[in-house]
């Protein structure tokens, strides 16, 4: 009856976790990965196209990109997934049968693209106009200059925000559930939730969370390491611990006279 | 790095007008540079010198007027092709901060001239050698001194072997020794047939390198001519006043 | 301590607030539990109100997600869980259940023109169920590998889109959906659900559980139970072997429609 | 059954929408606004603190910020909300009674802060070190320099990505449902979902989506307008339509010779 | 804008060492500037001039050595307080691009000197007047020419009335007229008692403004002395070679 004990058992019951573990490993993890990785790839590509359209000088590209972004960010993800899943289901049935994954991935990608597009756009727009001038003066076309000079700088500036979106995507993959999943198609969160519903204990949900952490933490740190490497132009030599992420510290001022 | 003289071209700027909003920065600029000649543009800060250079390679489209290469208007052509013939060194350098010095120089060689990597690197190293910076080939621009950055910008533009070079204050961050060095490079380029427009506020430099000196004030060329004429017998009172201030 | 600051005397059932029975329920599962015109209603909730009235408590309903319901009952964020919760062994480890108060039929909904006629024909077909329901339990235990969806609409969508061959629904929902579908969906068969449903209370809160059991018997005895059955499940027969509550009280016959309206 | 008709009836049934409209307006909208606005404010403030800690030169600030971000981004939002809602419920009961909003807002803010922190961090880190030197040379302390010079520039660069997060927050506010809501506490999505459940079609959900659009589209455009204004330093004079968002176009090159 | 002479201080740099990684940029720099005097630092690109200025106001902490104001080490003090006494104009200007020119100048006045808005604006306008830029008060730095940006940077530093001013190539982007103008400003400042260190590669300018000229090469001051001595009777062969290149 000790409330703390009860709380602990509700969220940290090892027994429940152990019970859910095999299914999470063999069913949930692969499914989450399939959904998230495919949607991340497709969503990032579409997002980049949206970002470029969004800063284009032609309003016939800018406006559709704007409207797309507004609509796909604005609608509840559940509604978008349902709309696409139900709307395209007859088509999907003919092409790949009743598997909800293709349409689910499509819907997730379309939603993610709207967010990622805005992230890339903000990064690209933050690059100084002088950089574009520099590239174009060398004879690069607008497209080439963007591709070779502007976008690499712009995207690097927003890598952490992009990781945000990938993490959101890993978790949003659970929404494919709205399209109906057989047991072997359930991803991590769904399995956790099923256990919670059948036992009334939330530990399996927390276990799903631990799986998420096992995916998202390395992702974050790999991207941060890449970011640092790009920033400094070479693999950080020696103990990078105290200089990483500290570009805004005045060089040399990191000694005894910090403030 | 000598230039093929058969490709050297003349440059003509004809009545170029340009306004940033209400600020009429260029108000009918005329300038003629013969094939393989060097023109120096001098004039007070804000008179439109940098803007003029930008209109020549069409980083800015003029509101009115024309730019001629060998008598042919460039406005009808593809600007990208134009810019491959017309190199530029910016006043603020505009180096790419996310690439090493070497990559800054090889980038256009590889991507535009489509040279293979090793050839591009060879050319770039030769150019960096010329400006005394091979040792910094792997550094990022952000880790260079002002003069070093300016020299990278010069090397980057020259590596492409353009027919026309536009230098915007190309020696502002250089010490006298390097100015002398750049002067030597320019002499080589000129004798190689490259046509150059050099914005500068160092009169000694202008006197040394120029075939023609043009004095700009408030968006127009007030006076142009041989260096001797401009510096020794200036006619326009504004130019006289300007030159009287030289230390 | 049980988290309540008042003494046992004025709060004998260890409620969050003395005199108020805070009930966790769902808002979107008619006709058992749902919201209508801003009021929590449905068979289970109306019955709970009547039961609570018998033991002098006022019910305050809050809606939540089923997957979060039982844990919050056990952690005493809710005094009771009311959501046609089927008594299962797994759930008994987390919460305590009162006496069973309801049973259920399954309806088998199929698209018009489907050859499926009975529950026996389901193996090998794509069968859709709502996640975490008794139907889900049933289908899973029969090895049907059902397609799980979050709500009834998800199931209807599956049938309409042709991505599922059949839907095992609570019989009342199945009937209503078939009727609303304009002939696109038909009910192929019905089946009695194996386990009764009951209210859930925190583990060890015997005082409340016993009081609820007592109240339940009283509302069975006074005919409320039968009236609500008739109101929410019109025309549904009550199986011979189902005894609501403790099973010791007689179940009066359902009053006529006019009588229930009058009361 | 004609699939298009089915789709139309499932999502665009005006009758169902009209029925749900009054409750959405009087109950759902205010609740969504209360949740989203409070969490946006608190989350942005916390996010800024996390961003600053994340770039700090002291590892005792950097590491906790890193761990916080990893954990709160990594766990499923439902699990975090439940953990906080259930774990702090006894405390909450004493302070403000059984209302789930305060704890819900707290949980939403804590989650949003992790994301917003990374967004702000990427913006701040993209500001050139020369800017910090410029400010410090004038006599500003590190903190003041950050506050007056670096952060305003950095945040402006990532405003679109920040809007992403605010929009996500408007929609995540529906997760407070996990903590249990009385009828008058339900927000837009929940009301849509409940109507969808009682009517058997998804139109009410789509109506909730339209409400979201009515919130998110103006938000996006107001922030974009502010962004543009900050970028150019003055209210855009005259018809700004063809120059907005086009900083990377070469000035003057927008005429007949676009490429 | 005259400076209170009672507050003028002397500046001493003592054996300052600094390395960026393996690159030993400063290798024992010594420099002494008397109260109210002006020292010009000349030397080849990359010799460490900009880095030296940064160590003086402790934007970079030296690895070894000391900096003295009026004989008192600054290393023990609060760097923020130090920097309020020591103004700096950067080679790359480091203006704040998100603020108008006026706000760039008033920012520290309002935030650090805690002056009321109107007073700060009055001071800023006076400084902008001095460099001929009141007309650009509302423009963003990005819309200014190179010389205009440099003048804003000068105005921004001077507005704070520091006791010591560090100019890094303070006239590199200025035409001869403006150089003359800045020269006048500096003369005023010097007569007002401000101590100044000016990095420049314009020898004419150094000769005009300096009380002392220091020649840096590869991280050390090779020779220092009165302008006349340095320019007319240079002793170190490196310095002689350097000067021989002046146009
Ligand atoms: N942030 C940095 N990181 C690494 N190396 C640097 C950095 N800044 C400068 N350097 C190096 O230190 C040396 C001295 O640079 P500094 O800017 O002091 O030269 P300088 O004398 O001012 O030259 P210039 O006249 O060209 O401006 C150069 O070789 C430069 O590459
Ligand atoms: N992008 C821009 N937007 C608006 N006005 C600009 C822009 N660029 C330059 N100007 C204005 O145009 C005028 C000319 O600038 P320009 O850079 O051509 O001068 P300049 O002759 O090169 O001067 P300096 O010698 O100082 O470099 C200046 O008054 C400047 O403020
Ligand atoms: Mg210029
Ligand atoms: Mg320097």
Tab-separated table of N, CA and C in Angstrom, chain A residues 30-160:
chain	number	residue	atom	x	y	z
A	30	UNK	N	12.520	-4.395	-34.948
A	30	UNK	CA	12.643	-4.368	-36.414
A	30	UNK	C	11.563	-3.507	-37.066
A	31	UNK	N	10.334	-3.624	-36.568
A	31	UNK	CA	9.265	-2.852	-37.188
A	31	UNK	C	9.472	-1.361	-37.011
A	32	UNK	N	9.810	-0.952	-35.782
A	32	UNK	CA	10.082	0.467	-35.564
A	32	UNK	C	11.182	0.940	-36.496
A	33	UNK	N	12.232	0.144	-36.626
A	33	UNK	CA	13.346	0.552	-37.482
A	33	UNK	C	12.921	0.667	-38.947
A	34	UNK	N	12.171	-0.326	-39.411
A	34	UNK	CA	11.731	-0.268	-40.813
A	34	UNK	C	10.934	1.004	-41.054
A	35	UNK	N	9.972	1.260	-40.164
A	35	UNK	CA	9.115	2.430	-40.350
A	35	UNK	C	9.920	3.717	-40.260
A	36	UNK	N	10.729	3.837	-39.202
A	36	UNK	CA	11.406	5.110	-38.951
A	36	UNK	C	12.483	5.383	-39.995
A	37	UNK	N	13.256	4.358	-40.330
A	37	UNK	CA	14.348	4.600	-41.272
A	37	UNK	C	13.811	4.952	-42.655
A	38	UNK	N	12.807	4.180	-43.117
A	38	UNK	CA	12.266	4.508	-44.448
A	38	UNK	C	11.675	5.903	-44.443
A	39	UNK	N	10.893	6.206	-43.417
A	39	UNK	CA	10.238	7.516	-43.390
A	39	UNK	C	11.264	8.623	-43.227
A	40	UNK	N	12.345	8.368	-42.490
A	40	UNK	CA	13.378	9.393	-42.313
A	40	UNK	C	14.053	9.699	-43.642
A	41	UNK	N	14.368	8.659	-44.386
A	41	UNK	CA	15.015	8.875	-45.680
A	41	UNK	C	14.094	9.654	-46.617
A	42	UNK	N	12.905	9.093	-46.812
A	42	UNK	CA	11.969	9.730	-47.734
A	42	UNK	C	11.607	11.139	-47.262
A	43	UNK	N	11.365	11.264	-45.949
A	43	UNK	CA	10.984	12.565	-45.398
A	43	UNK	C	12.082	13.602	-45.545
A	44	UNK	N	13.336	13.184	-45.394
A	44	UNK	CA	14.428	14.152	-45.508
A	44	UNK	C	14.602	14.604	-46.952
A	45	UNK	N	14.467	13.658	-47.868
A	45	UNK	CA	14.588	14.037	-49.287
A	45	UNK	C	13.464	15.006	-49.660
A	46	UNK	N	12.237	14.632	-49.305
A	46	UNK	CA	11.112	15.518	-49.602
A	46	UNK	C	11.282	16.851	-48.887
A	47	UNK	N	11.751	16.793	-47.649
A	47	UNK	CA	11.946	18.027	-46.880
A	47	UNK	C	12.934	18.947	-47.567
A	48	UNK	N	14.005	18.371	-48.094
A	48	UNK	CA	14.980	19.203	-48.790
A	48	UNK	C	14.363	19.857	-50.017
A	49	UNK	N	13.566	19.074	-50.746
A	49	UNK	CA	12.899	19.660	-51.916
A	49	UNK	C	11.972	20.797	-51.489
A	50	UNK	N	11.249	20.578	-50.388
A	50	UNK	CA	10.353	21.629	-49.893
A	50	UNK	C	11.129	22.869	-49.493
A	51	UNK	N	12.272	22.653	-48.827
A	51	UNK	CA	13.079	23.795	-48.381
A	51	UNK	C	13.549	24.598	-49.583
A	52	UNK	N	14.000	23.894	-50.607
A	52	UNK	CA	14.507	24.601	-51.787
A	52	UNK	C	13.366	25.327	-52.492
A	53	UNK	N	12.229	24.634	-52.600
A	53	UNK	CA	11.072	25.301	-53.198
A	53	UNK	C	10.683	26.521	-52.366
A	54	UNK	N	10.812	26.389	-51.049
A	54	UNK	CA	10.391	27.465	-50.153
A	54	UNK	C	11.234	28.717	-50.255
A	55	UNK	N	12.483	28.581	-50.705
A	55	UNK	CA	13.310	29.784	-50.854
A	55	UNK	C	13.495	30.144	-52.322
A	56	UNK	N	12.777	29.419	-53.171
A	56	UNK	CA	12.923	29.687	-54.599
A	56	UNK	C	12.433	31.098	-54.924
A	57	UNK	N	12.891	31.607	-56.043
A	57	UNK	CA	12.451	32.942	-56.432
A	57	UNK	C	11.155	32.902	-57.213
A	58	UNK	N	10.740	31.707	-57.609
A	58	UNK	CA	9.504	31.574	-58.367
A	58	UNK	C	8.362	31.325	-57.402
A	59	UNK	N	7.361	32.161	-57.489
A	59	UNK	CA	6.295	31.959	-56.510
A	59	UNK	C	5.526	30.674	-56.791
A	60	UNK	N	5.638	30.135	-58.004
A	60	UNK	CA	4.938	28.889	-58.327
A	60	UNK	C	5.593	27.698	-57.653
A	61	UNK	N	6.756	27.874	-57.133
A	61	UNK	CA	7.325	26.833	-56.297
A	61	UNK	C	7.124	27.176	-54.827
A	62	UNK	N	7.260	28.481	-54.506
A	62	UNK	CA	7.215	28.882	-53.113
A	62	UNK	C	5.845	28.648	-52.488
A	63	UNK	N	4.798	29.004	-53.248
A	63	UNK	CA	3.459	28.891	-52.673
A	63	UNK	C	3.024	27.457	-52.421
A	64	UNK	N	3.194	26.593	-53.386
A	64	UNK	CA	2.807	25.200	-53.094
A	64	UNK	C	3.589	24.645	-51.900
A	65	UNK	N	4.845	24.969	-51.809
A	65	UNK	CA	5.629	24.484	-50.675
A	65	UNK	C	5.054	25.013	-49.368
A	66	UNK	N	4.674	26.269	-49.375
A	66	UNK	CA	4.106	26.895	-48.176
A	66	UNK	C	2.804	26.198	-47.780
A	67	UNK	N	1.931	26.013	-48.763
A	67	UNK	CA	0.624	25.408	-48.481
A	67	UNK	C	0.814	23.971	-47.998
A	68	UNK	N	1.685	23.247	-48.681
A	68	UNK	CA	1.955	21.871	-48.273
A	68	UNK	C	2.396	21.836	-46.811
A	69	UNK	N	3.374	22.678	-46.499
A	69	UNK	CA	3.906	22.697	-45.138
A	69	UNK	C	2.816	23.029	-44.135
A	70	UNK	N	2.042	24.049	-44.430
A	70	UNK	CA	0.987	24.449	-43.496
A	70	UNK	C	0.002	23.308	-43.256
A	71	UNK	N	-0.404	22.647	-44.328
A	71	UNK	CA	-1.422	21.614	-44.189
A	71	UNK	C	-0.861	20.389	-43.456
A	72	UNK	N	0.295	19.921	-43.885
A	72	UNK	CA	0.781	18.677	-43.303
A	72	UNK	C	1.331	18.857	-41.888
A	73	UNK	N	1.740	20.090	-41.529
A	73	UNK	CA	2.083	20.303	-40.132
A	73	UNK	C	0.838	20.523	-39.302
A	74	UNK	N	-0.161	21.124	-39.934
A	74	UNK	CA	-1.320	21.560	-39.161
A	74	UNK	C	-2.278	20.437	-38.787
A	75	UNK	N	-2.475	19.491	-39.696
A	75	UNK	CA	-3.446	18.428	-39.399
A	75	UNK	C	-2.897	17.489	-38.325
A	76	UNK	N	-3.799	16.924	-37.505
A	76	UNK	CA	-3.319	15.914	-36.554
A	76	UNK	C	-2.738	14.742	-37.336
A	77	UNK	N	-1.626	14.222	-36.843
A	77	UNK	CA	-0.970	13.128	-37.558
A	77	UNK	C	-1.942	11.975	-37.756
A	78	UNK	N	-2.780	11.719	-36.750
A	78	UNK	CA	-3.727	10.616	-36.863
A	78	UNK	C	-4.655	10.828	-38.049
A	79	UNK	N	-5.125	12.074	-38.214
A	79	UNK	CA	-6.040	12.352	-39.311
A	79	UNK	C	-5.333	12.169	-40.648
A	80	UNK	N	-4.101	12.656	-40.752
A	80	UNK	CA	-3.364	12.526	-42.011
A	80	UNK	C	-3.133	11.065	-42.345
A	81	UNK	N	-2.717	10.307	-41.348
A	81	UNK	CA	-2.446	8.895	-41.594
A	81	UNK	C	-3.726	8.178	-42.008
A	82	UNK	N	-4.819	8.503	-41.331
A	82	UNK	CA	-6.091	7.885	-41.690
A	82	UNK	C	-6.509	8.270	-43.103
A	83	UNK	N	-6.385	9.552	-43.410
A	83	UNK	CA	-6.791	10.033	-44.731
A	83	UNK	C	-6.031	9.297	-45.816
A	84	UNK	N	-4.721	9.242	-45.652
A	84	UNK	CA	-3.898	8.591	-46.668
A	84	UNK	C	-4.112	7.087	-46.641
A	85	UNK	N	-4.156	6.534	-45.445
A	85	UNK	CA	-4.324	5.096	-45.329
A	85	UNK	C	-5.645	4.620	-45.884
A	86	UNK	N	-6.711	5.352	-45.553
A	86	UNK	CA	-8.025	4.940	-46.028
A	86	UNK	C	-8.213	5.350	-47.477
A	87	UNK	N	-7.781	6.569	-47.791
A	87	UNK	CA	-7.997	7.100	-49.127
A	87	UNK	C	-7.270	6.290	-50.195
A	88	UNK	N	-6.060	5.897	-49.881
A	88	UNK	CA	-5.279	5.182	-50.893
A	88	UNK	C	-5.349	3.670	-50.714
A	89	UNK	N	-6.150	3.227	-49.732
A	89	UNK	CA	-6.185	1.791	-49.459
A	89	UNK	C	-6.558	0.955	-50.687
A	90	UNK	N	-7.575	1.361	-51.448
A	90	UNK	CA	-7.932	0.535	-52.615
A	90	UNK	C	-6.750	0.397	-53.576
A	91	UNK	N	-6.086	1.513	-53.815
A	91	UNK	CA	-4.891	1.481	-54.649
A	91	UNK	C	-3.854	0.556	-54.041
A	92	UNK	N	-3.623	0.753	-52.728
A	92	UNK	CA	-2.618	-0.054	-52.042
A	92	UNK	C	-2.932	-1.537	-52.113
A	93	UNK	N	-4.208	-1.876	-51.940
A	93	UNK	CA	-4.613	-3.278	-51.987
A	93	UNK	C	-4.132	-3.940	-53.270
A	94	UNK	N	-4.296	-3.188	-54.382
A	94	UNK	CA	-3.912	-3.770	-55.663
A	94	UNK	C	-2.409	-3.927	-55.794
A	95	UNK	N	-1.668	-2.982	-55.229
A	95	UNK	CA	-0.226	-2.988	-55.469
A	95	UNK	C	0.506	-3.910	-54.501
A	96	UNK	N	0.230	-3.785	-53.211
A	96	UNK	CA	0.985	-4.604	-52.266
A	96	UNK	C	0.105	-5.330	-51.247
A	97	UNK	N	-1.166	-5.392	-51.509
A	97	UNK	CA	-2.045	-6.120	-50.622
A	97	UNK	C	-2.375	-5.347	-49.364
A	98	UNK	N	-2.841	-6.045	-48.330
A	98	UNK	CA	-3.386	-5.350	-47.161
A	98	UNK	C	-2.326	-4.825	-46.190
A	99	UNK	N	-1.053	-5.008	-46.463
A	99	UNK	CA	-0.017	-4.523	-45.547
A	99	UNK	C	-0.102	-3.005	-45.388
A	100	UNK	N	-0.284	-2.527	-44.151
A	100	UNK	CA	-0.459	-1.088	-43.971
A	100	UNK	C	0.867	-0.316	-44.006
A	101	UNK	N	1.983	-1.020	-44.029
A	101	UNK	CA	3.264	-0.334	-43.920
A	101	UNK	C	3.550	0.644	-45.058
A	102	UNK	N	3.397	0.239	-46.318
A	102	UNK	CA	3.748	1.191	-47.375
A	102	UNK	C	2.993	2.506	-47.242
A	103	UNK	N	1.680	2.432	-47.039
A	103	UNK	CA	0.924	3.672	-46.910
A	103	UNK	C	1.289	4.396	-45.627
A	104	UNK	N	1.556	3.624	-44.575
A	104	UNK	CA	1.959	4.251	-43.314
A	104	UNK	C	3.262	5.003	-43.478
A	105	UNK	N	4.223	4.369	-44.134
A	105	UNK	CA	5.502	5.034	-44.357
A	105	UNK	C	5.311	6.270	-45.215
A	106	UNK	N	4.480	6.142	-46.229
A	106	UNK	CA	4.217	7.305	-47.079
A	106	UNK	C	3.653	8.451	-46.243
A	107	UNK	N	2.646	8.138	-45.426
A	107	UNK	CA	2.022	9.188	-44.620
A	107	UNK	C	3.023	9.794	-43.639
A	108	UNK	N	3.784	8.944	-42.969
A	108	UNK	CA	4.785	9.454	-42.021
A	108	UNK	C	5.785	10.350	-42.740
A	109	UNK	N	6.223	9.935	-43.917
A	109	UNK	CA	7.202	10.725	-44.664
A	109	UNK	C	6.624	12.066	-45.063
A	110	UNK	N	5.386	12.049	-45.509
A	110	UNK	CA	4.783	13.306	-45.948
A	110	UNK	C	4.681	14.278	-44.785
A	111	UNK	N	4.348	13.752	-43.603
A	111	UNK	CA	4.257	14.627	-42.435
A	111	UNK	C	5.644	15.111	-42.048
A	112	UNK	N	6.593	14.178	-41.948
A	112	UNK	CA	7.944	14.555	-41.531
A	112	UNK	C	8.548	15.562	-42.498
A	113	UNK	N	8.258	15.403	-43.782
A	113	UNK	CA	8.834	16.310	-44.776
A	113	UNK	C	8.438	17.748	-44.479
A	114	UNK	N	7.214	17.953	-44.028
A	114	UNK	CA	6.768	19.319	-43.752
A	114	UNK	C	7.614	19.940	-42.647
A	115	UNK	N	7.894	19.159	-41.610
A	115	UNK	CA	8.706	19.682	-40.504
A	115	UNK	C	10.162	19.840	-40.915
A	116	UNK	N	10.701	18.788	-41.557
A	116	UNK	CA	12.111	18.821	-41.932
A	116	UNK	C	12.366	19.926	-42.951
A	117	UNK	N	11.383	20.148	-43.818
A	117	UNK	CA	11.527	21.223	-44.794
A	117	UNK	C	11.745	22.564	-44.115
A	118	UNK	N	10.987	22.831	-43.076
A	118	UNK	CA	11.136	24.100	-42.371
A	118	UNK	C	12.488	24.188	-41.665
A	119	UNK	N	12.946	23.064	-41.147
A	119	UNK	CA	14.242	23.057	-40.476
A	119	UNK	C	15.352	23.361	-41.480
A	120	UNK	N	15.326	22.648	-42.584
A	120	UNK	CA	16.348	22.900	-43.601
A	120	UNK	C	16.247	24.337	-44.119
A	121	UNK	N	15.034	24.792	-44.308
A	121	UNK	CA	14.880	26.153	-44.813
A	121	UNK	C	15.518	27.158	-43.869
A	122	UNK	N	15.274	26.990	-42.572
A	122	UNK	CA	15.847	27.982	-41.658
A	122	UNK	C	17.364	27.913	-41.696
A	123	UNK	N	17.922	26.702	-41.814
A	123	UNK	CA	19.374	26.606	-41.893
A	123	UNK	C	19.909	27.266	-43.149
A	124	UNK	N	19.295	26.965	-44.264
A	124	UNK	CA	19.797	27.484	-45.535
A	124	UNK	C	19.679	29.001	-45.571
A	125	UNK	N	18.552	29.515	-45.069
A	125	UNK	CA	18.376	30.965	-45.105
A	125	UNK	C	19.337	31.695	-44.185
A	126	UNK	N	19.913	30.966	-43.228
A	126	UNK	CA	20.810	31.659	-42.306
A	126	UNK	C	22.211	31.807	-42.889
A	127	UNK	N	22.473	31.180	-44.025
A	127	UNK	CA	23.795	31.332	-44.636
A	127	UNK	C	23.878	32.710	-45.294
A	128	UNK	N	24.969	33.394	-45.058
A	128	UNK	CA	25.123	34.758	-45.545
A	128	UNK	C	25.032	34.804	-47.067
A	129	UNK	N	24.404	35.863	-47.559
A	129	UNK	CA	24.266	36.036	-49.003
A	129	UNK	C	25.634	36.103	-49.670
A	130	UNK	N	26.648	36.571	-48.932
A	130	UNK	CA	27.993	36.678	-49.507
A	130	UNK	C	28.501	35.316	-49.975
A	131	UNK	N	28.058	34.252	-49.324
A	131	UNK	CA	28.502	32.929	-49.724
A	131	UNK	C	27.968	32.565	-51.103
A	132	UNK	N	26.721	32.931	-51.341
A	132	UNK	CA	26.155	32.648	-52.657
A	132	UNK	C	26.873	33.475	-53.714
A	133	UNK	N	27.121	34.735	-53.380
A	133	UNK	CA	27.881	35.587	-54.303
A	133	UNK	C	29.232	34.969	-54.598
A	134	UNK	N	29.914	34.518	-53.557
A	134	UNK	CA	31.230	33.928	-53.737
A	134	UNK	C	31.178	32.751	-54.700
A	135	UNK	N	30.171	31.917	-54.533
A	135	UNK	CA	30.075	30.737	-55.376
A	135	UNK	C	29.674	31.110	-56.803
A	136	UNK	N	28.722	32.012	-56.919
A	136	UNK	CA	28.270	32.350	-58.261
A	136	UNK	C	29.352	33.081	-59.027
A	137	UNK	N	30.165	33.868	-58.321
A	137	UNK	CA	31.250	34.569	-59.005
A	137	UNK	C	32.247	33.584	-59.580
A	138	UNK	N	32.303	32.371	-59.031
A	138	UNK	CA	33.205	31.361	-59.585
A	138	UNK	C	32.611	30.682	-60.811
A	139	UNK	N	31.360	30.978	-61.107
A	139	UNK	CA	30.738	30.400	-62.288
A	139	UNK	C	29.731	29.315	-61.974
A	140	UNK	N	29.447	29.092	-60.679
A	140	UNK	CA	28.439	28.093	-60.338
A	140	UNK	C	27.043	28.617	-60.666
A	141	UNK	N	26.203	27.734	-61.186
A	141	UNK	CA	24.806	28.113	-61.369
A	141	UNK	C	24.143	28.209	-59.997
A	142	UNK	N	22.956	28.764	-59.947
A	142	UNK	CA	22.267	28.909	-58.660
A	142	UNK	C	22.130	27.536	-58.009
A	143	UNK	N	21.705	26.573	-58.803
A	143	UNK	CA	21.496	25.233	-58.255
A	143	UNK	C	22.781	24.619	-57.736
A	144	UNK	N	23.833	24.712	-58.532
A	144	UNK	CA	25.107	24.145	-58.111
A	144	UNK	C	25.632	24.867	-56.871
A	145	UNK	N	25.503	26.177	-56.870
A	145	UNK	CA	25.982	26.955	-55.725
A	145	UNK	C	25.238	26.539	-54.464
A	146	UNK	N	23.947	26.338	-54.606
A	146	UNK	CA	23.165	25.882	-53.463
A	146	UNK	C	23.672	24.522	-53.006
A	147	UNK	N	23.852	23.629	-53.958
A	147	UNK	CA	24.175	22.258	-53.647
A	147	UNK	C	25.564	22.127	-53.013
A	148	UNK	N	26.498	22.888	-53.530
A	148	UNK	CA	27.892	22.684	-53.137
A	148	UNK	C	28.293	23.590	-51.968
A	149	UNK	N	27.727	24.786	-51.938
A	149	UNK	CA	28.202	25.757	-50.948
A	149	UNK	C	27.157	26.080	-49.882
A	150	UNK	N	25.944	26.395	-50.299
A	150	UNK	CA	24.959	26.924	-49.347
A	150	UNK	C	24.331	25.811	-48.514
A	151	UNK	N	23.812	24.794	-49.180
A	151	UNK	CA	23.089	23.755	-48.446
A	151	UNK	C	23.988	23.019	-47.449
A	152	UNK	N	25.220	22.649	-47.829
A	152	UNK	CA	26.061	21.988	-46.830
A	152	UNK	C	26.267	22.842	-45.577
A	153	UNK	N	26.456	24.136	-45.763
A	153	UNK	CA	26.609	24.987	-44.582
A	153	UNK	C	25.300	25.106	-43.817
A	154	UNK	N	24.222	25.317	-44.574
A	154	UNK	CA	22.931	25.533	-43.933
A	154	UNK	C	22.459	24.311	-43.165
A	155	UNK	N	22.585	23.151	-43.779
A	155	UNK	CA	22.109	21.930	-43.135
A	155	UNK	C	22.938	21.640	-41.884
A	156	UNK	N	24.239	21.887	-41.966
A	156	UNK	CA	25.077	21.607	-40.815
A	156	UNK	C	24.637	22.439	-39.607
A	157	UNK	N	24.183	23.645	-39.886
A	157	UNK	CA	23.780	24.514	-38.780
A	157	UNK	C	22.564	23.987	-38.041
A	158	UNK	N	21.739	23.191	-38.714
A	158	UNK	CA	20.496	22.753	-38.077
A	158	UNK	C	20.474	21.251	-37.833
A	159	UNK	N	21.643	20.635	-37.863
A	159	UNK	CA	21.665	19.185	-37.625
A	159	UNK	C	20.963	18.793	-36.321
A	160	UNK	N	21.209	19.481	-35.208
A	160	UNK	CA	20.521	19.064	-33.981
A	160	UNK	C	19.001	19.140	-34.104
